[in-house]
Amino acid sequence: MKMESTAWPDVRSDLASTRRGAAIFLDNLADGVICGATGRQTWAAKWTEIGDAQCLLADRNINKKAFDEAAEAWLCALTSFEVARRLINKDDPNSGDISAKVDADIHRFGLSLRQKVERVQIAWCDQAEFPAYYVPAGHPDLCAPAVICISCEQETGATLLGRLLPAVIGRGMSVLVISHDDVSNRSGVEPEMLLSCCLDYLSSRPEVDAGRIGVYGDGLSAALATAFAASDRRVAAAVCDGGLWSLARDLAAVSWMTRAADAVDEDIVSTHRSGEKRDCPSAAYCVRRSAAHRTKYIG
C-alpha cells in the first residue's frame, strides 16, 4: 500500500519517541521554521500518514496478540493525529477526516485492550442523559483518584480524549471526559448541576476514591471548572486552563498533554506570562480551597 511505503520509515515504535518527535516538530513550528498555508497542509498530511501507519502497526500487533505493543502504537497514532489536527484550520475539510480517525482509534483501543474506554451516559433528571467517555484506572481492586475533564468550546469529547489518553494510561487514575457543549448549552439547566451529576457518577464507581475527584476545564471550560469547584464542596481539586498563556501552550502542545521529557523554555514562558497575566475571579477561592483540601489531592 502506498500509505505504508510513504509513512512507515517515520513511524516510531514507542510512545516516548513519538512524543519527542512531536515536541521537536512543534517547537520548530512555533519558531517559524515551518510557515505558510502550503507548508502546514503538507506537514498535516505527513503526520496523518504517520498516524495511519501506526494504526496499521497496532492492528498487526493485535493479530499477533501483542496487546501491550498494540496499545503503544495506538497511543502513538493519537499523538500523531493531534499534531495533524493542530496544523489545519477548523473549516478545512480534512479536519473532519482527522476527527473521524481519532474516534475510530479510540473505539478500537477500547474494544481490544484490557483497559477499556467506555462510552457512558450521565443521567441528570428523569429520562434525560448526556454522553461521556470513561476510562477506568486499570485495576478493578484499585481505589484511585479521578478527574472530570471538560473539552474546550466547539470541541468534541473524543478530541480531548485523544489528547488525554497518552497521558493517563498507566498513571493510576480514572477520567471522565465530556464535551463543553453538552454541559453549557442546555436551556434552564446550570452547568454546575450537570457537572455534579458527573461527580455523582464517578462516586458510584467502586474503583474511584470519592474523596479524590477533581475537575479540569480546557479553554473557556475553565470558567465551568472554577464555578463547579465553588458550588460543590466534594471537588478535591480544580485545574483551570483558561488559555491565557497561548505561547506556552503552542510550544508545549502535544508534549504538555503527554508529559514528554522535552520541557518548554522557562525564560520564554515567564516572559509571556508576565505580559499576559490577568486576574482570575476564582483565584482567591481556589487558594483557600487548596489549603482546605491539601490532604486531598489528585495523583
PDB file of C-alpha atoms in Angstrom:
ATOM      1  CA  MET A   1       0.000   0.000   0.000  1.00  0.00           C
ATOM      2  CA  LYS A   2       1.184   3.496  -0.788  1.00  0.00           C
ATOM      3  CA  MET A   3       0.426   4.684   2.741  1.00  0.00           C
ATOM      4  CA  GLU A   4       2.767   2.095   4.205  1.00  0.00           C
ATOM      5  CA  SER A   5       5.619   2.909   1.853  1.00  0.00           C
ATOM      6  CA  THR A   6       5.457   6.663   2.410  1.00  0.00           C
ATOM      7  CA  ALA A   7       4.770   6.784   6.137  1.00  0.00           C
ATOM      8  CA  TRP A   8       6.362   3.667   7.556  1.00  0.00           C
ATOM      9  CA  PRO A   9      10.010   4.942   7.708  1.00  0.00           C
ATOM     10  CA  ASP A  10       8.883   7.786  10.032  1.00  0.00           C
ATOM     11  CA  VAL A  11       6.958   5.554  12.461  1.00  0.00           C
ATOM     12  CA  ARG A  12       8.358   5.231  15.966  1.00  0.00           C
ATOM     13  CA  SER A  13       7.547   2.010  17.752  1.00  0.00           C
ATOM     14  CA  ASP A  14       7.272   3.590  21.210  1.00  0.00           C
ATOM     15  CA  LEU A  15       5.342   6.495  22.664  1.00  0.00           C
ATOM     16  CA  ALA A  16       8.400   8.250  24.098  1.00  0.00           C
ATOM     17  CA  SER A  17       9.979   8.561  20.628  1.00  0.00           C
ATOM     18  CA  THR A  18       6.733   9.831  19.118  1.00  0.00           C
ATOM     19  CA  ARG A  19       6.347  12.429  21.854  1.00  0.00           C
ATOM     20  CA  ARG A  20       9.889  13.672  21.404  1.00  0.00           C
ATOM     21  CA  GLY A  21       9.413  13.922  17.641  1.00  0.00           C
ATOM     22  CA  ALA A  22       6.127  15.786  18.092  1.00  0.00           C
ATOM     23  CA  ALA A  23       7.639  18.191  20.625  1.00  0.00           C
ATOM     24  CA  ILE A  24      10.648  18.977  18.378  1.00  0.00           C
ATOM     25  CA  PHE A  25       8.366  19.499  15.394  1.00  0.00           C
ATOM     26  CA  LEU A  26       6.029  21.831  17.295  1.00  0.00           C
ATOM     27  CA  ASP A  27       8.985  23.796  18.662  1.00  0.00           C
ATOM     28  CA  ASN A  28      10.114  24.373  15.077  1.00  0.00           C
ATOM     29  CA  LEU A  29       6.576  25.346  14.141  1.00  0.00           C
ATOM     30  CA  ALA A  30       6.436  27.934  16.932  1.00  0.00           C
ATOM     31  CA  ASP A  31       9.853  29.306  15.905  1.00  0.00           C
ATOM     32  CA  GLY A  32       8.652  29.921  12.339  1.00  0.00           C
ATOM     33  CA  VAL A  33      10.774  27.196  10.750  1.00  0.00           C
ATOM     34  CA  ILE A  34       7.557  25.840   9.234  1.00  0.00           C
ATOM     35  CA  CYS A  35       5.417  28.590   7.774  1.00  0.00           C
ATOM     36  CA  GLY A  36       2.768  29.254   5.167  1.00  0.00           C
ATOM     37  CA  ALA A  37      -0.534  27.516   4.482  1.00  0.00           C
ATOM     38  CA  THR A  38       1.018  25.150   1.938  1.00  0.00           C
ATOM     39  CA  GLY A  39       3.730  24.028   4.337  1.00  0.00           C
ATOM     40  CA  ARG A  40       1.231  23.408   7.115  1.00  0.00           C
ATOM     41  CA  GLN A  41      -1.020  21.380   4.825  1.00  0.00           C
ATOM     42  CA  THR A  42       1.915  19.279   3.658  1.00  0.00           C
ATOM     43  CA  TRP A  43       3.021  18.532   7.196  1.00  0.00           C
ATOM     44  CA  ALA A  44      -0.556  17.854   8.306  1.00  0.00           C
ATOM     45  CA  ALA A  45      -0.813  15.225   5.566  1.00  0.00           C
ATOM     46  CA  LYS A  46       2.527  13.750   6.628  1.00  0.00           C
ATOM     47  CA  TRP A  47       1.566  13.461  10.298  1.00  0.00           C
ATOM     48  CA  THR A  48      -1.762  11.937   9.266  1.00  0.00           C
ATOM     49  CA  GLU A  49       0.101   9.318   7.216  1.00  0.00           C
ATOM     50  CA  ILE A  50       2.311   8.562  10.208  1.00  0.00           C
ATOM     51  CA  GLY A  51      -0.770   8.115  12.385  1.00  0.00           C
ATOM     52  CA  ASP A  52      -2.322   5.801   9.783  1.00  0.00           C
ATOM     53  CA  ALA A  53       0.851   3.709   9.695  1.00  0.00           C
ATOM     54  CA  GLN A  54       0.881   3.485  13.482  1.00  0.00           C
ATOM     55  CA  CYS A  55      -2.721   2.211  13.353  1.00  0.00           C
ATOM     56  CA  LEU A  56      -1.619  -0.463  10.901  1.00  0.00           C
ATOM     57  CA  LEU A  57       1.166  -1.429  13.291  1.00  0.00           C
ATOM     58  CA  ALA A  58      -1.378  -1.659  16.127  1.00  0.00           C
ATOM     59  CA  ASP A  59      -3.614  -3.942  14.050  1.00  0.00           C
ATOM     60  CA  ARG A  60      -0.667  -6.200  13.264  1.00  0.00           C
ATOM     61  CA  ASN A  61       0.229  -6.418  16.936  1.00  0.00           C
ATOM     62  CA  ILE A  62      -3.366  -7.255  17.827  1.00  0.00           C
ATOM     63  CA  ASN A  63      -3.311 -10.083  15.290  1.00  0.00           C
ATOM     64  CA  LYS A  64      -0.155 -11.369  16.993  1.00  0.00           C
ATOM     65  CA  LYS A  65      -1.863 -10.939  20.415  1.00  0.00           C
ATOM     66  CA  ALA A  66       0.850  -8.460  21.393  1.00  0.00           C
ATOM     67  CA  PHE A  67      -1.606  -6.255  23.270  1.00  0.00           C
ATOM     68  CA  ASP A  68       0.868  -4.008  25.069  1.00  0.00           C
ATOM     69  CA  GLU A  69       2.650  -3.205  21.801  1.00  0.00           C
ATOM     70  CA  ALA A  70      -0.707  -2.517  20.147  1.00  0.00           C
ATOM     71  CA  ALA A  71      -1.622  -0.092  22.932  1.00  0.00           C
ATOM     72  CA  GLU A  72       1.681   1.739  22.460  1.00  0.00           C
ATOM     73  CA  ALA A  73       1.103   2.029  18.715  1.00  0.00           C
ATOM     74  CA  TRP A  74      -2.441   3.353  19.157  1.00  0.00           C
ATOM     75  CA  LEU A  75      -1.257   5.983  21.628  1.00  0.00           C
ATOM     76  CA  CYS A  76       1.424   6.983  19.132  1.00  0.00           C
ATOM     77  CA  ALA A  77      -1.280   7.285  16.463  1.00  0.00           C
ATOM     78  CA  LEU A  78      -3.391   9.546  18.678  1.00  0.00           C
ATOM     79  CA  THR A  79      -0.363  11.774  19.271  1.00  0.00           C
ATOM     80  CA  SER A  80       0.344  11.989  15.523  1.00  0.00           C
ATOM     81  CA  PHE A  81      -3.280  12.798  14.706  1.00  0.00           C
ATOM     82  CA  GLU A  82      -3.246  15.534  17.360  1.00  0.00           C
ATOM     83  CA  VAL A  83      -0.232  17.173  15.693  1.00  0.00           C
ATOM     84  CA  ALA A  84      -2.009  16.993  12.318  1.00  0.00           C
ATOM     85  CA  ARG A  85      -5.167  18.479  13.825  1.00  0.00           C
ATOM     86  CA  ARG A  86      -3.223  21.471  15.152  1.00  0.00           C
ATOM     87  CA  LEU A  87      -1.802  22.186  11.698  1.00  0.00           C
ATOM     88  CA  ILE A  88      -5.091  22.623   9.816  1.00  0.00           C
ATOM     89  CA  ASN A  89      -7.900  25.134  10.114  1.00  0.00           C
ATOM     90  CA  LYS A  90     -11.162  24.056  11.682  1.00  0.00           C
ATOM     91  CA  ASP A  91     -13.023  24.781   8.443  1.00  0.00           C
ATOM     92  CA  ASP A  92     -10.628  22.608   6.416  1.00  0.00           C
ATOM     93  CA  PRO A  93     -12.434  19.521   5.007  1.00  0.00           C
ATOM     94  CA  ASN A  94      -9.574  17.363   6.297  1.00  0.00           C
ATOM     95  CA  SER A  95     -10.401  18.400   9.859  1.00  0.00           C
ATOM     96  CA  GLY A  96     -13.406  16.098   9.860  1.00  0.00           C
ATOM     97  CA  ASP A  97     -11.313  13.249   8.478  1.00  0.00           C
ATOM     98  CA  ILE A  98      -8.789  13.557  11.296  1.00  0.00           C
ATOM     99  CA  SER A  99     -11.570  13.712  13.894  1.00  0.00           C
ATOM    100  CA  ALA A 100     -13.040  10.534  12.413  1.00  0.00           C
ATOM    101  CA  LYS A 101      -9.637   8.832  12.636  1.00  0.00           C
ATOM    102  CA  VAL A 102      -9.347   9.822  16.310  1.00  0.00           C
ATOM    103  CA  ASP A 103     -12.848   8.454  17.009  1.00  0.00           C
ATOM    104  CA  ALA A 104     -12.007   5.175  15.267  1.00  0.00           C
ATOM    105  CA  ASP A 105      -8.667   4.891  17.058  1.00  0.00           C
ATOM    106  CA  ILE A 106     -10.309   5.385  20.464  1.00  0.00           C
ATOM    107  CA  HIS A 107     -13.006   2.829  19.593  1.00  0.00           C
ATOM    108  CA  ARG A 108     -10.503   0.157  18.564  1.00  0.00           C
ATOM    109  CA  PHE A 109      -8.311   0.910  21.570  1.00  0.00           C
ATOM    110  CA  GLY A 110     -11.281   0.425  23.889  1.00  0.00           C
ATOM    111  CA  LEU A 111     -12.514  -2.779  22.292  1.00  0.00           C
ATOM    112  CA  SER A 112      -9.230  -4.638  22.019  1.00  0.00           C
ATOM    113  CA  LEU A 113      -7.360  -3.953  25.236  1.00  0.00           C
ATOM    114  CA  ARG A 114      -7.760  -4.850  28.872  1.00  0.00           C
ATOM    115  CA  GLN A 115      -8.103  -1.212  29.958  1.00  0.00           C
ATOM    116  CA  LYS A 116     -11.431  -0.233  28.426  1.00  0.00           C
ATOM    117  CA  VAL A 117     -12.627   3.093  27.118  1.00  0.00           C
ATOM    118  CA  GLU A 118     -16.325   3.148  27.936  1.00  0.00           C
ATOM    119  CA  ARG A 119     -18.973   5.256  26.236  1.00  0.00           C
ATOM    120  CA  VAL A 120     -21.375   6.081  29.066  1.00  0.00           C
ATOM    121  CA  GLN A 121     -24.496   8.177  29.613  1.00  0.00           C
ATOM    122  CA  ILE A 122     -24.726  10.601  32.562  1.00  0.00           C
ATOM    123  CA  ALA A 123     -28.273  10.911  33.917  1.00  0.00           C
ATOM    124  CA  TRP A 124     -29.238  14.380  35.156  1.00  0.00           C
ATOM    125  CA  CYS A 125     -33.013  14.148  35.524  1.00  0.00           C
ATOM    126  CA  ASP A 126     -35.824  11.719  34.700  1.00  0.00           C
ATOM    127  CA  GLN A 127     -35.256  10.335  31.201  1.00  0.00           C
ATOM    128  CA  ALA A 128     -32.539  12.891  30.390  1.00  0.00           C
ATOM    129  CA  GLU A 129     -28.902  11.998  29.750  1.00  0.00           C
ATOM    130  CA  PHE A 130     -25.775  13.287  28.059  1.00  0.00           C
ATOM    131  CA  PRO A 131     -22.794  11.280  26.715  1.00  0.00           C
ATOM    132  CA  ALA A 132     -19.313  10.946  28.182  1.00  0.00           C
ATOM    133  CA  TYR A 133     -16.187   8.824  27.838  1.00  0.00           C
ATOM    134  CA  TYR A 134     -14.998   6.955  30.909  1.00  0.00           C
ATOM    135  CA  VAL A 135     -11.503   5.488  31.255  1.00  0.00           C
ATOM    136  CA  PRO A 136     -11.041   3.481  34.472  1.00  0.00           C
ATOM    137  CA  ALA A 137      -7.739   3.470  36.320  1.00  0.00           C
ATOM    138  CA  GLY A 138      -6.985  -0.007  35.026  1.00  0.00           C
ATOM    139  CA  HIS A 139      -7.297  -2.268  38.066  1.00  0.00           C
ATOM    140  CA  PRO A 140     -10.723  -3.235  39.461  1.00  0.00           C
ATOM    141  CA  ASP A 141      -9.372  -3.504  43.021  1.00  0.00           C
ATOM    142  CA  LEU A 142      -7.651  -0.091  42.929  1.00  0.00           C
ATOM    143  CA  CYS A 143      -9.476   2.756  44.680  1.00  0.00           C
ATOM    144  CA  ALA A 144      -7.999   5.520  42.548  1.00  0.00           C
ATOM    145  CA  PRO A 145      -8.460   9.285  42.099  1.00  0.00           C
ATOM    146  CA  ALA A 146     -10.490  10.553  39.167  1.00  0.00           C
ATOM    147  CA  VAL A 147     -10.765  13.723  37.086  1.00  0.00           C
ATOM    148  CA  ILE A 148     -13.750  15.193  35.235  1.00  0.00           C
ATOM    149  CA  CYS A 149     -12.296  16.665  32.020  1.00  0.00           C
ATOM    150  CA  ILE A 150     -14.303  19.250  30.036  1.00  0.00           C
ATOM    151  CA  SER A 151     -13.306  19.975  26.449  1.00  0.00           C
ATOM    152  CA  CYS A 152     -12.838  23.493  25.159  1.00  0.00           C
ATOM    153  CA  GLU A 153     -15.658  25.202  23.294  1.00  0.00           C
ATOM    154  CA  GLN A 154     -16.692  23.672  19.945  1.00  0.00           C
ATOM    155  CA  GLU A 155     -14.553  20.618  20.599  1.00  0.00           C
ATOM    156  CA  THR A 156     -15.870  17.093  20.968  1.00  0.00           C
ATOM    157  CA  GLY A 157     -15.175  14.934  23.958  1.00  0.00           C
ATOM    158  CA  ALA A 158     -13.435  12.450  21.649  1.00  0.00           C
ATOM    159  CA  THR A 159     -10.938  15.108  20.526  1.00  0.00           C
ATOM    160  CA  LEU A 160      -9.991  15.890  24.120  1.00  0.00           C
ATOM    161  CA  LEU A 161      -9.830  12.182  24.970  1.00  0.00           C
ATOM    162  CA  GLY A 162      -7.447  11.664  22.058  1.00  0.00           C
ATOM    163  CA  ARG A 163      -5.059  14.135  23.688  1.00  0.00           C
ATOM    164  CA  LEU A 164      -5.518  12.750  27.196  1.00  0.00           C
ATOM    165  CA  LEU A 165      -5.199   9.016  26.632  1.00  0.00           C
ATOM    166  CA  PRO A 166      -1.403   9.021  26.114  1.00  0.00           C
ATOM    167  CA  ALA A 167      -1.104  10.913  29.422  1.00  0.00           C
ATOM    168  CA  VAL A 168      -3.496   8.980  31.655  1.00  0.00           C
ATOM    169  CA  ILE A 169      -2.939   5.359  30.611  1.00  0.00           C
ATOM    170  CA  GLY A 170      -0.919   3.585  33.279  1.00  0.00           C
ATOM    171  CA  ARG A 171      -0.946   6.509  35.726  1.00  0.00           C
ATOM    172  CA  GLY A 172      -3.408   5.044  38.218  1.00  0.00           C
ATOM    173  CA  MET A 173      -6.282   7.477  37.731  1.00  0.00           C
ATOM    174  CA  SER A 174      -9.704   7.381  36.122  1.00  0.00           C
ATOM    175  CA  VAL A 175     -11.019  10.104  33.818  1.00  0.00           C
ATOM    176  CA  LEU A 176     -14.493  11.118  32.725  1.00  0.00           C
ATOM    177  CA  VAL A 177     -14.360  13.201  29.535  1.00  0.00           C
ATOM    178  CA  ILE A 178     -17.295  15.386  28.480  1.00  0.00           C
ATOM    179  CA  SER A 179     -17.923  17.984  25.812  1.00  0.00           C
ATOM    180  CA  HIS A 180     -18.225  21.673  26.681  1.00  0.00           C
ATOM    181  CA  ASP A 181     -21.357  21.951  24.559  1.00  0.00           C
ATOM    182  CA  ASP A 182     -23.083  19.078  26.366  1.00  0.00           C
ATOM    183  CA  VAL A 183     -22.951  20.862  29.725  1.00  0.00           C
ATOM    184  CA  SER A 184     -23.127  24.540  28.744  1.00  0.00           C
ATOM    185  CA  ASN A 185     -25.880  24.751  26.132  1.00  0.00           C
ATOM    186  CA  ARG A 186     -28.900  23.326  27.917  1.00  0.00           C
ATOM    187  CA  SER A 187     -31.691  25.842  28.402  1.00  0.00           C
ATOM    188  CA  GLY A 188     -32.736  26.288  32.009  1.00  0.00           C
ATOM    189  CA  VAL A 189     -30.049  23.963  33.386  1.00  0.00           C
ATOM    190  CA  GLU A 190     -26.970  25.293  35.148  1.00  0.00           C
ATOM    191  CA  PRO A 191     -23.673  23.632  34.112  1.00  0.00           C
ATOM    192  CA  GLU A 192     -22.811  23.166  37.788  1.00  0.00           C
ATOM    193  CA  MET A 193     -25.781  20.847  38.208  1.00  0.00           C
ATOM    194  CA  LEU A 194     -24.732  18.706  35.241  1.00  0.00           C
ATOM    195  CA  LEU A 195     -21.152  18.542  36.493  1.00  0.00           C
ATOM    196  CA  SER A 196     -22.427  17.487  39.922  1.00  0.00           C
ATOM    197  CA  CYS A 197     -24.161  14.609  38.147  1.00  0.00           C
ATOM    198  CA  CYS A 198     -20.766  13.680  36.662  1.00  0.00           C
ATOM    199  CA  LEU A 199     -19.304  13.673  40.150  1.00  0.00           C
ATOM    200  CA  ASP A 200     -22.223  11.515  41.364  1.00  0.00           C
ATOM    201  CA  TYR A 201     -21.470   9.049  38.562  1.00  0.00           C
ATOM    202  CA  LEU A 202     -17.791   8.793  39.468  1.00  0.00           C
ATOM    203  CA  SER A 203     -18.595   8.449  43.172  1.00  0.00           C
ATOM    204  CA  SER A 204     -20.785   5.451  42.356  1.00  0.00           C
ATOM    205  CA  ARG A 205     -17.923   3.612  40.640  1.00  0.00           C
ATOM    206  CA  PRO A 206     -16.291   1.153  43.075  1.00  0.00           C
ATOM    207  CA  GLU A 207     -12.804   1.740  41.624  1.00  0.00           C
ATOM    208  CA  VAL A 208     -12.972   5.527  42.240  1.00  0.00           C
ATOM    209  CA  ASP A 209     -11.937   7.210  45.503  1.00  0.00           C
ATOM    210  CA  ALA A 210     -14.867   9.586  46.063  1.00  0.00           C
ATOM    211  CA  GLY A 211     -12.672  11.803  48.253  1.00  0.00           C
ATOM    212  CA  ARG A 212     -10.196  12.462  45.415  1.00  0.00           C
ATOM    213  CA  ILE A 213     -12.250  13.658  42.466  1.00  0.00           C
ATOM    214  CA  GLY A 214     -11.072  16.758  40.602  1.00  0.00           C
ATOM    215  CA  VAL A 215     -12.153  18.769  37.577  1.00  0.00           C
ATOM    216  CA  TYR A 216     -10.203  20.087  34.590  1.00  0.00           C
ATOM    217  CA  GLY A 217     -11.526  22.689  32.165  1.00  0.00           C
ATOM    218  CA  ASP A 218      -9.840  23.402  28.821  1.00  0.00           C
ATOM    219  CA  GLY A 219     -10.214  26.818  27.158  1.00  0.00           C
ATOM    220  CA  LEU A 220     -13.478  28.529  28.101  1.00  0.00           C
ATOM    221  CA  SER A 221     -14.397  25.459  30.124  1.00  0.00           C
ATOM    222  CA  ALA A 222     -12.010  26.822  32.755  1.00  0.00           C
ATOM    223  CA  ALA A 223     -14.898  29.041  33.853  1.00  0.00           C
ATOM    224  CA  LEU A 224     -17.136  25.977  34.179  1.00  0.00           C
ATOM    225  CA  ALA A 225     -14.496  24.175  36.233  1.00  0.00           C
ATOM    226  CA  THR A 226     -13.969  27.048  38.681  1.00  0.00           C
ATOM    227  CA  ALA A 227     -17.719  27.656  39.097  1.00  0.00           C
ATOM    228  CA  PHE A 228     -18.253  23.956  39.710  1.00  0.00           C
ATOM    229  CA  ALA A 229     -15.451  23.799  42.298  1.00  0.00           C
ATOM    230  CA  ALA A 230     -17.033  26.779  44.073  1.00  0.00           C
ATOM    231  CA  SER A 231     -20.507  25.236  44.088  1.00  0.00           C
ATOM    232  CA  ASP A 232     -19.766  21.638  45.068  1.00  0.00           C
ATOM    233  CA  ARG A 233     -17.582  21.081  48.123  1.00  0.00           C
ATOM    234  CA  ARG A 234     -16.943  17.473  47.129  1.00  0.00           C
ATOM    235  CA  VAL A 235     -14.486  18.642  44.456  1.00  0.00           C
ATOM    236  CA  ALA A 236     -10.979  17.955  45.782  1.00  0.00           C
ATOM    237  CA  ALA A 237      -9.033  19.940  43.166  1.00  0.00           C
ATOM    238  CA  ALA A 238      -9.574  22.098  40.090  1.00  0.00           C
ATOM    239  CA  VAL A 239      -7.233  22.712  37.148  1.00  0.00           C
ATOM    240  CA  CYS A 240      -8.489  25.620  35.081  1.00  0.00           C
ATOM    241  CA  ASP A 241      -6.587  26.326  31.867  1.00  0.00           C
ATOM    242  CA  GLY A 242      -8.259  29.439  30.509  1.00  0.00           C
ATOM    243  CA  GLY A 243      -5.843  29.674  27.579  1.00  0.00           C
ATOM    244  CA  LEU A 244      -4.192  32.851  28.911  1.00  0.00           C
ATOM    245  CA  TRP A 245      -0.700  31.625  28.076  1.00  0.00           C
ATOM    246  CA  SER A 246      -1.200  30.683  24.453  1.00  0.00           C
ATOM    247  CA  LEU A 247       2.506  30.808  23.557  1.00  0.00           C
ATOM    248  CA  ALA A 248       3.371  28.325  26.283  1.00  0.00           C
ATOM    249  CA  ARG A 249       0.607  26.071  25.088  1.00  0.00           C
ATOM    250  CA  ASP A 250       1.748  26.315  21.468  1.00  0.00           C
ATOM    251  CA  LEU A 251       5.318  25.493  22.450  1.00  0.00           C
ATOM    252  CA  ALA A 252       4.357  22.573  24.643  1.00  0.00           C
ATOM    253  CA  ALA A 253       1.320  21.387  22.650  1.00  0.00           C
ATOM    254  CA  VAL A 254       1.334  17.591  22.491  1.00  0.00           C
ATOM    255  CA  SER A 255       4.369  17.277  24.763  1.00  0.00           C
ATOM    256  CA  TRP A 256       2.457  19.076  27.553  1.00  0.00           C
ATOM    257  CA  MET A 257      -0.577  16.813  27.283  1.00  0.00           C
ATOM    258  CA  THR A 258       1.571  13.674  27.095  1.00  0.00           C
ATOM    259  CA  ARG A 259       4.223  14.702  29.638  1.00  0.00           C
ATOM    260  CA  ALA A 260       7.107  14.493  27.158  1.00  0.00           C
ATOM    261  CA  ALA A 261      10.600  14.830  28.523  1.00  0.00           C
ATOM    262  CA  ASP A 262      11.403  17.931  26.474  1.00  0.00           C
ATOM    263  CA  ALA A 263      10.474  20.938  28.585  1.00  0.00           C
ATOM    264  CA  VAL A 264       9.333  24.348  27.402  1.00  0.00           C
ATOM    265  CA  ASP A 265      11.924  27.102  27.651  1.00  0.00           C
ATOM    266  CA  GLU A 266      11.088  28.656  31.031  1.00  0.00           C
ATOM    267  CA  ASP A 267      12.533  32.053  30.101  1.00  0.00           C
ATOM    268  CA  ILE A 268      10.171  32.304  27.123  1.00  0.00           C
ATOM    269  CA  VAL A 269       7.213  31.132  29.174  1.00  0.00           C
ATOM    270  CA  SER A 270       7.985  33.531  32.035  1.00  0.00           C
ATOM    271  CA  THR A 271       8.245  36.472  29.652  1.00  0.00           C
ATOM    272  CA  HIS A 272       4.953  35.627  28.019  1.00  0.00           C
ATOM    273  CA  ARG A 273       3.204  35.108  31.342  1.00  0.00           C
ATOM    274  CA  SER A 274       4.377  38.464  32.667  1.00  0.00           C
ATOM    275  CA  GLY A 275       2.945  40.149  29.606  1.00  0.00           C
ATOM    276  CA  GLU A 276      -0.455  38.449  29.724  1.00  0.00           C
ATOM    277  CA  LYS A 277      -1.131  37.825  33.398  1.00  0.00           C
ATOM    278  CA  ARG A 278      -4.723  38.587  34.330  1.00  0.00           C
ATOM    279  CA  ASP A 279      -6.773  38.277  37.491  1.00  0.00           C
ATOM    280  CA  CYS A 280      -8.850  35.114  37.779  1.00  0.00           C
ATOM    281  CA  PRO A 281     -12.180  35.748  39.534  1.00  0.00           C
ATOM    282  CA  SER A 282     -11.899  32.371  41.225  1.00  0.00           C
ATOM    283  CA  ALA A 283      -8.228  32.633  42.182  1.00  0.00           C
ATOM    284  CA  ALA A 284      -8.775  33.632  45.805  1.00  0.00           C
ATOM    285  CA  TYR A 285     -11.334  30.897  46.218  1.00  0.00           C
ATOM    286  CA  CYS A 286      -9.057  28.274  44.666  1.00  0.00           C
ATOM    287  CA  VAL A 287      -6.212  29.222  47.024  1.00  0.00           C
ATOM    288  CA  ARG A 288      -8.499  28.836  50.035  1.00  0.00           C
ATOM    289  CA  ARG A 289      -9.871  25.613  48.606  1.00  0.00           C
ATOM    290  CA  SER A 290      -6.385  24.227  48.025  1.00  0.00           C
ATOM    291  CA  ALA A 291      -5.374  24.963  51.620  1.00  0.00           C
ATOM    292  CA  ALA A 292      -8.538  23.347  52.989  1.00  0.00           C
ATOM    293  CA  HIS A 293      -8.018  20.245  50.883  1.00  0.00           C
ATOM    294  CA  ARG A 294      -4.253  19.913  50.874  1.00  0.00           C
ATOM    295  CA  THR A 295      -4.584  16.356  52.155  1.00  0.00           C
ATOM    296  CA  LYS A 296      -6.897  15.517  49.268  1.00  0.00           C
ATOM    297  CA  TYR A 297      -5.004  15.542  46.009  1.00  0.00           C
ATOM    298  CA  ILE A 298      -5.224  14.086  42.574  1.00  0.00           C
ATOM    299  CA  GLY A 299      -2.485  11.586  41.678  1.00  0.00           C
TER     300      GLY A 299
END
